[in-house]
Coordinates of C-alpha atoms and ligand atoms in Angstrom, one line a residue:
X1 CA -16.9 19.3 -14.4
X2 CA -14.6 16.6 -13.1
X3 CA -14.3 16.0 -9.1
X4 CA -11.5 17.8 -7.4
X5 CA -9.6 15.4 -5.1
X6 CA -7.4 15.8 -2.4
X7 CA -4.2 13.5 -1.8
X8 CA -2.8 14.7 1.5
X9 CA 1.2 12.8 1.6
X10 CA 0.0 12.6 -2.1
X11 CA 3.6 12.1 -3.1
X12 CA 4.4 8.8 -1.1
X13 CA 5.1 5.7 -2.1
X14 CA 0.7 4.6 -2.7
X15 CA -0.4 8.3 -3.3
X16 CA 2.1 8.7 -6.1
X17 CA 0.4 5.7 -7.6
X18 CA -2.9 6.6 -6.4
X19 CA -2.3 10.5 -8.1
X20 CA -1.6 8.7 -11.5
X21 CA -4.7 6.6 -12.0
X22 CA -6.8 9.6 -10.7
X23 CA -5.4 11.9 -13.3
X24 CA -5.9 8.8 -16.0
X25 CA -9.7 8.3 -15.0
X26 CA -10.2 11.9 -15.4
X27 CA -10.4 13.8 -11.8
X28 CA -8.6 17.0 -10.8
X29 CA -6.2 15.9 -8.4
X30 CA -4.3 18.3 -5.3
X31 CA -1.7 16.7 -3.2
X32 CA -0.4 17.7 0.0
X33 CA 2.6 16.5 1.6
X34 CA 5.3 17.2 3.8
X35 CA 7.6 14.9 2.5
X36 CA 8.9 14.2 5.7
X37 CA 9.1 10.4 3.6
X38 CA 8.7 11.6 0.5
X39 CA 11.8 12.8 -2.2
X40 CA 10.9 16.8 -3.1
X41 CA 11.2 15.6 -7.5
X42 CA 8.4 13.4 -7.2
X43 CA 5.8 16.2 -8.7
X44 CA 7.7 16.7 -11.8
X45 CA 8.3 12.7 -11.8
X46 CA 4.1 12.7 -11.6
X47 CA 4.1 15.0 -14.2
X48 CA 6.5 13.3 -16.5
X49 CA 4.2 10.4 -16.0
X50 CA 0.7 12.4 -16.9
X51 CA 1.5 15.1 -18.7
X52 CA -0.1 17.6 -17.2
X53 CA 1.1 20.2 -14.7
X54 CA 0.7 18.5 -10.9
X55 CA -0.4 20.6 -7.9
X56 CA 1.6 19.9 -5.2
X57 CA 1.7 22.2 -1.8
X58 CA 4.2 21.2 0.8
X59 CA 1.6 20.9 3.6
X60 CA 1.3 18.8 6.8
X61 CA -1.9 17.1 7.5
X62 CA -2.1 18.4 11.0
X63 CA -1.5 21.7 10.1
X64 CA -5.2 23.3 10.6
X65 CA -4.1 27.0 8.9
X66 CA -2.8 25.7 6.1
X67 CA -6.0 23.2 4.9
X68 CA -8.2 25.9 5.9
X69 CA -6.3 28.2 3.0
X70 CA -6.7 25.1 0.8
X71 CA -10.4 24.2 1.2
X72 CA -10.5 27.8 0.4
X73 CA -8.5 27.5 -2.9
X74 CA -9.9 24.6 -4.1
X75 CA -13.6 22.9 -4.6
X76 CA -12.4 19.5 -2.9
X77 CA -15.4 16.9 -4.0
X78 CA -13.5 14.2 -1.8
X79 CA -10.2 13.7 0.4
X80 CA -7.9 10.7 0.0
X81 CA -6.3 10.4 3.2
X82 CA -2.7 8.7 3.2
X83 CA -0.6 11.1 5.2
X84 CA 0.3 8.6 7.9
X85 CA 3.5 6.5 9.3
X86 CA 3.5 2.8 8.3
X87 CA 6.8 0.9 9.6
X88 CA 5.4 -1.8 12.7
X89 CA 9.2 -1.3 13.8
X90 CA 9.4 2.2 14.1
X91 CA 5.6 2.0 15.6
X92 CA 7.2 -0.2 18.9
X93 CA 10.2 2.0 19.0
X94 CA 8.3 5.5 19.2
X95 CA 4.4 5.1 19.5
X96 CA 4.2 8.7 20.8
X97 CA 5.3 9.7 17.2
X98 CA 2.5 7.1 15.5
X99 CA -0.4 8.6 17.9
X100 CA 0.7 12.4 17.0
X101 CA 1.2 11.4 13.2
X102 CA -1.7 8.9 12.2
X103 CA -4.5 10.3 14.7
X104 CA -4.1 13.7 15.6
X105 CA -3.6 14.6 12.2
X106 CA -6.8 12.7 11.6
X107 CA -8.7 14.6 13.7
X108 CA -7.4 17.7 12.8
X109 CA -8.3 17.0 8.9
X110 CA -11.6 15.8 9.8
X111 CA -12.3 18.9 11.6
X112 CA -11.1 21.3 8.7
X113 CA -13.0 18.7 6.4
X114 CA -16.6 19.5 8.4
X115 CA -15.6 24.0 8.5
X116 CA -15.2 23.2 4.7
X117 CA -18.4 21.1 3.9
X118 CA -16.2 18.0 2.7
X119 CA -18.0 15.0 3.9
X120 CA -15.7 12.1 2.0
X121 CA -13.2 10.4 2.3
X122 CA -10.8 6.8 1.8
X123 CA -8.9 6.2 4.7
X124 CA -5.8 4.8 4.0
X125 CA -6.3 1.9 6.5
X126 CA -4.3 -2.1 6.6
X127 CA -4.4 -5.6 7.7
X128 CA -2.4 -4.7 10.3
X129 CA -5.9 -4.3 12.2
X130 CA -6.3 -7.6 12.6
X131 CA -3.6 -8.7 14.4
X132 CA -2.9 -12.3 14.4
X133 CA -5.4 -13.9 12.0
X134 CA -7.6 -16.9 13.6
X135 CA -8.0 -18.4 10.2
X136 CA -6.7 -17.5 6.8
X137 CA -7.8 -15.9 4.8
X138 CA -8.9 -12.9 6.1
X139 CA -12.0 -11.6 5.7
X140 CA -13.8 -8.1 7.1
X141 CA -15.6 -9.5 9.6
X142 CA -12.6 -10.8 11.2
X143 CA -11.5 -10.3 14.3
X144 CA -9.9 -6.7 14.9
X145 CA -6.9 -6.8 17.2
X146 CA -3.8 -5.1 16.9
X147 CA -0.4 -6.1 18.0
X148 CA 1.4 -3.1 18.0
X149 CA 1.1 0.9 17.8
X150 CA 0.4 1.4 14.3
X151 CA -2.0 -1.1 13.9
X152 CA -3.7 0.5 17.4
X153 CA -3.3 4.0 15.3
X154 CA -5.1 2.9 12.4
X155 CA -8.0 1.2 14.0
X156 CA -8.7 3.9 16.1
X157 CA -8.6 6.2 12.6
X158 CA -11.3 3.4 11.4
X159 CA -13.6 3.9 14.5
X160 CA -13.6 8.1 14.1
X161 CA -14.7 7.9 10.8
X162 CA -17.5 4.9 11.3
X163 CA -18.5 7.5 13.8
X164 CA -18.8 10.0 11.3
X165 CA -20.9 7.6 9.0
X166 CA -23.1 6.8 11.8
X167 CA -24.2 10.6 12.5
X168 CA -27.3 12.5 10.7
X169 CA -26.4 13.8 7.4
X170 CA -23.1 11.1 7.9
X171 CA -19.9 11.3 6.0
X172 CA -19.7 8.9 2.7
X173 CA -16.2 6.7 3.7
X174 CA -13.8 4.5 1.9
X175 CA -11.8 2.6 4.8
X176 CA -9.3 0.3 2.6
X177 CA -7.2 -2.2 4.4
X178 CA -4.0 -2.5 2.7
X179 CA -2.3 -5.9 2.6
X180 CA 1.6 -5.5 1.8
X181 CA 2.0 -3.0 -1.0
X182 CA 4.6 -3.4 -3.4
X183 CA 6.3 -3.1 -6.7
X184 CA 6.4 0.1 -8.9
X185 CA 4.8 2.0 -11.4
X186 CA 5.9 0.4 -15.3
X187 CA 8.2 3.6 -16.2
X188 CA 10.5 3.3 -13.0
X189 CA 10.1 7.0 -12.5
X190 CA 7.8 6.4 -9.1
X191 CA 8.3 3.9 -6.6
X192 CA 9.0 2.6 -3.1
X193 CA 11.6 5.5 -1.9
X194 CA 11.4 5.6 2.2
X195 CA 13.6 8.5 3.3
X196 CA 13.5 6.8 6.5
X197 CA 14.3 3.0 6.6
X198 CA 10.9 1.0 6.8
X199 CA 11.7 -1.7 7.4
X200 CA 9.8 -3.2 4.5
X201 CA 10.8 -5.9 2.7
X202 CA 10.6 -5.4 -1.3
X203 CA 13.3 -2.7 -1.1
X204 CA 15.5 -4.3 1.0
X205 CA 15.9 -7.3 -1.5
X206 CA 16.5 -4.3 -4.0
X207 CA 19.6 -2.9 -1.9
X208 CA 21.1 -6.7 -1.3
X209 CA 21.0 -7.3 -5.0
X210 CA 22.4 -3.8 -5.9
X211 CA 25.0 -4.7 -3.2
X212 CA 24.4 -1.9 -1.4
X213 CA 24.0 -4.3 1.6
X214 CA 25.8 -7.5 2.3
X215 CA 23.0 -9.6 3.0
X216 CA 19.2 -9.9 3.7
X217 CA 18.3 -10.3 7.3
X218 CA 14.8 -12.9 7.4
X219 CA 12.8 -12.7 10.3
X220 CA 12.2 -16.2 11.8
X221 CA 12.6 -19.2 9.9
X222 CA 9.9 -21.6 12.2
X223 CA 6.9 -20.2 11.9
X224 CA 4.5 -23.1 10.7
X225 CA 4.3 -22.1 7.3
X226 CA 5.8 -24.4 4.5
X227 CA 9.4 -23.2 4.3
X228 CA 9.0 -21.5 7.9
X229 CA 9.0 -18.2 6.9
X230 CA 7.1 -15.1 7.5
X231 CA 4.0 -15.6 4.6
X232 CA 2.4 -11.8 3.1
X233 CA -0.3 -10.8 0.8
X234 CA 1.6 -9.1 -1.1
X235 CA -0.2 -7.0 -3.5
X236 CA 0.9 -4.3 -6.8
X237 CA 1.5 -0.4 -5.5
X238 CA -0.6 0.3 -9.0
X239 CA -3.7 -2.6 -8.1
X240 CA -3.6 -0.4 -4.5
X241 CA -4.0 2.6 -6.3
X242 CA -6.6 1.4 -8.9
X243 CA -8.8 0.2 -6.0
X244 CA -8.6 4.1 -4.5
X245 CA -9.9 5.2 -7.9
X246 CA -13.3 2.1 -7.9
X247 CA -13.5 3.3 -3.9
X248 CA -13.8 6.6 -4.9
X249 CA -16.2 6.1 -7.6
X250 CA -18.4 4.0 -4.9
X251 CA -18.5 7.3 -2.6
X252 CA -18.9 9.9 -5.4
X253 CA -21.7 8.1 -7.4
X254 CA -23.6 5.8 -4.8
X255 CA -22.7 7.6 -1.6
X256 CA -22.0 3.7 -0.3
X257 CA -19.5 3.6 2.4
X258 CA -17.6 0.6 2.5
X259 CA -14.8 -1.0 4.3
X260 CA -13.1 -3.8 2.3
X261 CA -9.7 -5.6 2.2
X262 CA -7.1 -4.3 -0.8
X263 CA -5.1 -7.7 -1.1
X264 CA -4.4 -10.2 -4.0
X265 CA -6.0 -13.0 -1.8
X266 CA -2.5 -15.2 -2.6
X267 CA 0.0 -15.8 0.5
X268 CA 3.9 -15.6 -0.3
X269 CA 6.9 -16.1 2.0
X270 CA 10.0 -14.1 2.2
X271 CA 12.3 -16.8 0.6
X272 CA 9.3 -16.5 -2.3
X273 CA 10.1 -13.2 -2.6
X274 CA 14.0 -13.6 -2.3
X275 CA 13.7 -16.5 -5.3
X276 CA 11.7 -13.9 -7.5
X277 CA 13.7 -11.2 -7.3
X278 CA 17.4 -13.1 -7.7
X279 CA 15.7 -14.1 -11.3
X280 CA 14.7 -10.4 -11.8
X281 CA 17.6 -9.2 -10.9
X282 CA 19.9 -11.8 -12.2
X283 CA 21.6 -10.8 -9.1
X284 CA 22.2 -13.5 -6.1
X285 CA 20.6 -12.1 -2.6
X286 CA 22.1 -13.4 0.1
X287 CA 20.4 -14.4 3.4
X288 CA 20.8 -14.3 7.2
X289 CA 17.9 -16.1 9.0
X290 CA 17.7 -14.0 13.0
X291 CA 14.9 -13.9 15.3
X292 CA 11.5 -13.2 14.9
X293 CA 10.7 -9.6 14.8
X294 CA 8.7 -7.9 17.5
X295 CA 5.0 -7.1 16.6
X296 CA 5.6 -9.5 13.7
X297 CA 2.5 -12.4 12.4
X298 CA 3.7 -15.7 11.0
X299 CA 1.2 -15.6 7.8
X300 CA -1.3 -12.9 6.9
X301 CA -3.1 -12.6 3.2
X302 CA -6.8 -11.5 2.5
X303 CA -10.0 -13.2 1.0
X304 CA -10.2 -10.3 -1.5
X305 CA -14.1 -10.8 -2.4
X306 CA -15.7 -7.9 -0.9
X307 CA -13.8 -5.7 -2.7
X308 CA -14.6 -7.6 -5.9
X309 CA -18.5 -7.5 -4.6
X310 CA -18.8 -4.0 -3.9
X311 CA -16.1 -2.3 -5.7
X312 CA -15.4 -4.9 -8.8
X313 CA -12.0 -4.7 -7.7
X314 CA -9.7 -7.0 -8.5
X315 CA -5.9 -7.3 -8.1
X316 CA -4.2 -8.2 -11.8
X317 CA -0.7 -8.0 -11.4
X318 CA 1.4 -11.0 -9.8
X319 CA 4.5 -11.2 -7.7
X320 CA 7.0 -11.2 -10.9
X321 CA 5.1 -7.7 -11.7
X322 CA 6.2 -5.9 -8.5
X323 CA 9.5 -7.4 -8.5
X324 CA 10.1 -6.8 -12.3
X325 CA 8.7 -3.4 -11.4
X326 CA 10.7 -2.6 -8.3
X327 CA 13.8 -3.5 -9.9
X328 CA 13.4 -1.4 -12.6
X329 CA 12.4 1.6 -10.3
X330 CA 15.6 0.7 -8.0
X331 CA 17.8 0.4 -11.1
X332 CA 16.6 3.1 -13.8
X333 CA 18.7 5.7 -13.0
X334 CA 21.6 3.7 -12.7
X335 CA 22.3 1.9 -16.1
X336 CA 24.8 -0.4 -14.5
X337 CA 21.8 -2.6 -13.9
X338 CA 19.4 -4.2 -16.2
X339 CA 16.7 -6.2 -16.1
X340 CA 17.4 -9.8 -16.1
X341 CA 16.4 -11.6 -19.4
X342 CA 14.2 -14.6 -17.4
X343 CA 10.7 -14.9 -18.2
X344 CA 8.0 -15.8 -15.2
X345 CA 7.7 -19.5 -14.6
X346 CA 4.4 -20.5 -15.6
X347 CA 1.4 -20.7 -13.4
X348 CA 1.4 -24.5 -12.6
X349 CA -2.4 -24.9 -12.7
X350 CA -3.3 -27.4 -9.5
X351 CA -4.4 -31.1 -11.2
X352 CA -7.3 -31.8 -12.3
X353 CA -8.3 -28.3 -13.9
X354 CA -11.5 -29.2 -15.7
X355 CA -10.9 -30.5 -19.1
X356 CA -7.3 -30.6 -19.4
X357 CA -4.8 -33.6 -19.2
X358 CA -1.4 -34.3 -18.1
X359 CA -0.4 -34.0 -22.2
X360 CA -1.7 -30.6 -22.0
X361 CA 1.0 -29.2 -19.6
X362 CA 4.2 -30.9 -21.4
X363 CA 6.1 -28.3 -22.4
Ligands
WQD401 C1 7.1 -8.5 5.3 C2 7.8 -9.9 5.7 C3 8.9 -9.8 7.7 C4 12.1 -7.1 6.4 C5 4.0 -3.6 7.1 C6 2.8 -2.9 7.7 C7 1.6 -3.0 6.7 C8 2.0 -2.4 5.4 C9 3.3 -3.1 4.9 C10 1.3 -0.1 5.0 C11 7.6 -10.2 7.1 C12 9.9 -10.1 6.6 C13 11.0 -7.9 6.4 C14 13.4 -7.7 6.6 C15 12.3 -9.9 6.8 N1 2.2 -1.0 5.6 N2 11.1 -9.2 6.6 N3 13.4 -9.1 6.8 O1 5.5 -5.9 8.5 O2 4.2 -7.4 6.8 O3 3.7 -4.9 6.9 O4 4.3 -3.0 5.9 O5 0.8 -0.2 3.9 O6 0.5 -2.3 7.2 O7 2.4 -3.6 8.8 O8 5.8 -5.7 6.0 O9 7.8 -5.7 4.4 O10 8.2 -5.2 6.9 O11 7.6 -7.5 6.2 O12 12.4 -11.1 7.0 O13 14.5 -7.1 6.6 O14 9.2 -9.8 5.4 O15 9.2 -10.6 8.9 O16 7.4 -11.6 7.2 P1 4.8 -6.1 7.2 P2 7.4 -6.0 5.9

């Protein structure tokens, strides 16, 4: 019989993504959501996708009545916990509204979790712990320091659950530490849809180059990275969710709990991205440079190899994927935009690679 798994905010931007490879790999998936940042057709977008029928109950995370009635409904094997808000900007402006989001309704599922006899769970955690990094990359062991509310909410979500791990007949946990998320899943039919402005970069660049906006604002242009922007990890929404599926395996099989960076291990900047996604889009996106943004670090990306240790995972897709992705996703269901013809530029392999020679890279 194939594990039942639980998506609560299920039909946001990662558990969208997440809800697809779970159905591929063979679980029985239930989301939850509120879709306080989620559109209400995303279900019968996941079901286009699959093919099967998609449970989907409009449920808050905090709300203790309602999981009760669905532990009580369904034999959850394991909990996928993404219901959370994400956008550092929005953190600063309204922490109140982080703590009550991302750690009451923690406590309140964990609770419902241990009346039910569900003892697993990945926690949708992020770099964002960290703070500013000492030294690049980052690994787990790293310092943990946040600068701002959200990061403070998810580290405090990290310490409840090690607690959990740490107690007599402990939980089996998944904490994942997302880098920067991004691109789309290849039909266009899921994607990166904030109801509520982010802040995030990827579908900001989408709006310039649909001219929906005028221009790109860029945060800071002398941080001490090479072209003095701000520097990511950024990393493909369907590698994130392929890396829930491997955690998930680690807890269902090996009862290993594990807390591991989800990153590609590569750092780009924001005029990297910009370049990409003009030759994407075929579109020109226009920039402003401004201050630096509060809460903001000048590089962050992840040394990626305990999650290739524990969890074989590793991230595939490159920065062309989640903009060619995104763009699609952004442009789909409006034909006047197509994908631009241009092809990636070749990975310029860094001289000497073993056993080639100059002759070999004349194109
Ligand atoms: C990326 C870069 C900005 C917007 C946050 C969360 C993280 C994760 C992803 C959960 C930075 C620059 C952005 C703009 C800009 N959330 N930028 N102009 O802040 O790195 O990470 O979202 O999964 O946990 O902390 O992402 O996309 O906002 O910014 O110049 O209009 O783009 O300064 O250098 P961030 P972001």
């Amino acid at each position: 019989m194939p594990a039942t798994i639980l998506l609560t905010g299920g039909a946001g931007f990662i558990g969208s993504h997440t809800y697809v490879a779970l159905v591929e790999a063979g679980y029985q998936v239930v989301i939850l959501d509120n879709f306080s940042n989620a559109a209400r057709d995303v279900p019968e977008r996941l079901a286009q996708i699959t093919g099967h029928a998609v449970i989907a109950h409009d449920v808050d995370a905090g709300d203790s009545l309602a999981l009760d009635a669905v532990f009580e409904t369904y034999a959850i094997d394991a909990v996928v916990h993404f219901a959370a808000k994400k956008s550092v900007p929005q953190s600063l402006a309204n922490p109140q509204r982080f703590f009550n989001a991302n750690i009451v309704s923690l406590l309140t599922l964990m609770r419902a979790m241990e009346r039910h006899g569900v003892n697993r769970m990945v926690y949708s955690s992020s770099a964002t712990v960290y703070g500013a990094p000492e030294s690049l990359p980052i690994p787990e062991h790293a310092p943990l320091r946040y600068t701002n509310p959200y990061g403070l909410s998810k580290l405090l979500g990290e310490q409840f659950l090690n607690q959990k791990i740490r107690q007599p007949q402990g939980w089996d946990v998944g904490v994942l530490r997302y880098f920067n998320p991004a691109g789309a899943h290849v039909s266009g039919l899921i994607g990166e849809a904030p109801l509520s402005n982010g802040g995030n970069l990827m579908p900001l660049l989408a709006r310039v180059a649909k001219k929906e906006l005028p221009f790109l604002t860029i945060f800071g242009q002398n941080y001490g990275t090479p072209d003095g922007t701000g520097i990511r990890d950024y990393i493909h929404v369907c590698d994130l969710a392929k890396g829930h599926v491997q955690s998930l395996e680690k807890l269902l099989r090996h009862r290993q709990s594990h807390t591991v960076n989800l990153g590609k291990g590569e750092g780009h900047s924001v005029l990297d991205l910009v370049k990409t996604y003009e030759k994407v889009s075929g579109q020109t996106i226009p920039y402003r440079f401004q201050d630096r943004r509060a809460g903001d670090v000048a590089a962050s990306f992840a040394d990626p190899s305990m999650a290739a240790d524990l969890l074989d995972f590793r991230a595939e897709r490159n920065l062309w994927d989640m903009c060619q992705s995104s763009w699609r996703w952004e442009t789909l269901s409006d034909p006047a935009w197509q994908l631009s013809e241009a092809k990636p530029t070749p990975r310029i392999l860094k001289m000497p690679a073993a056993g080639l020679s100059p002759q070999d890279f004349r194109h």
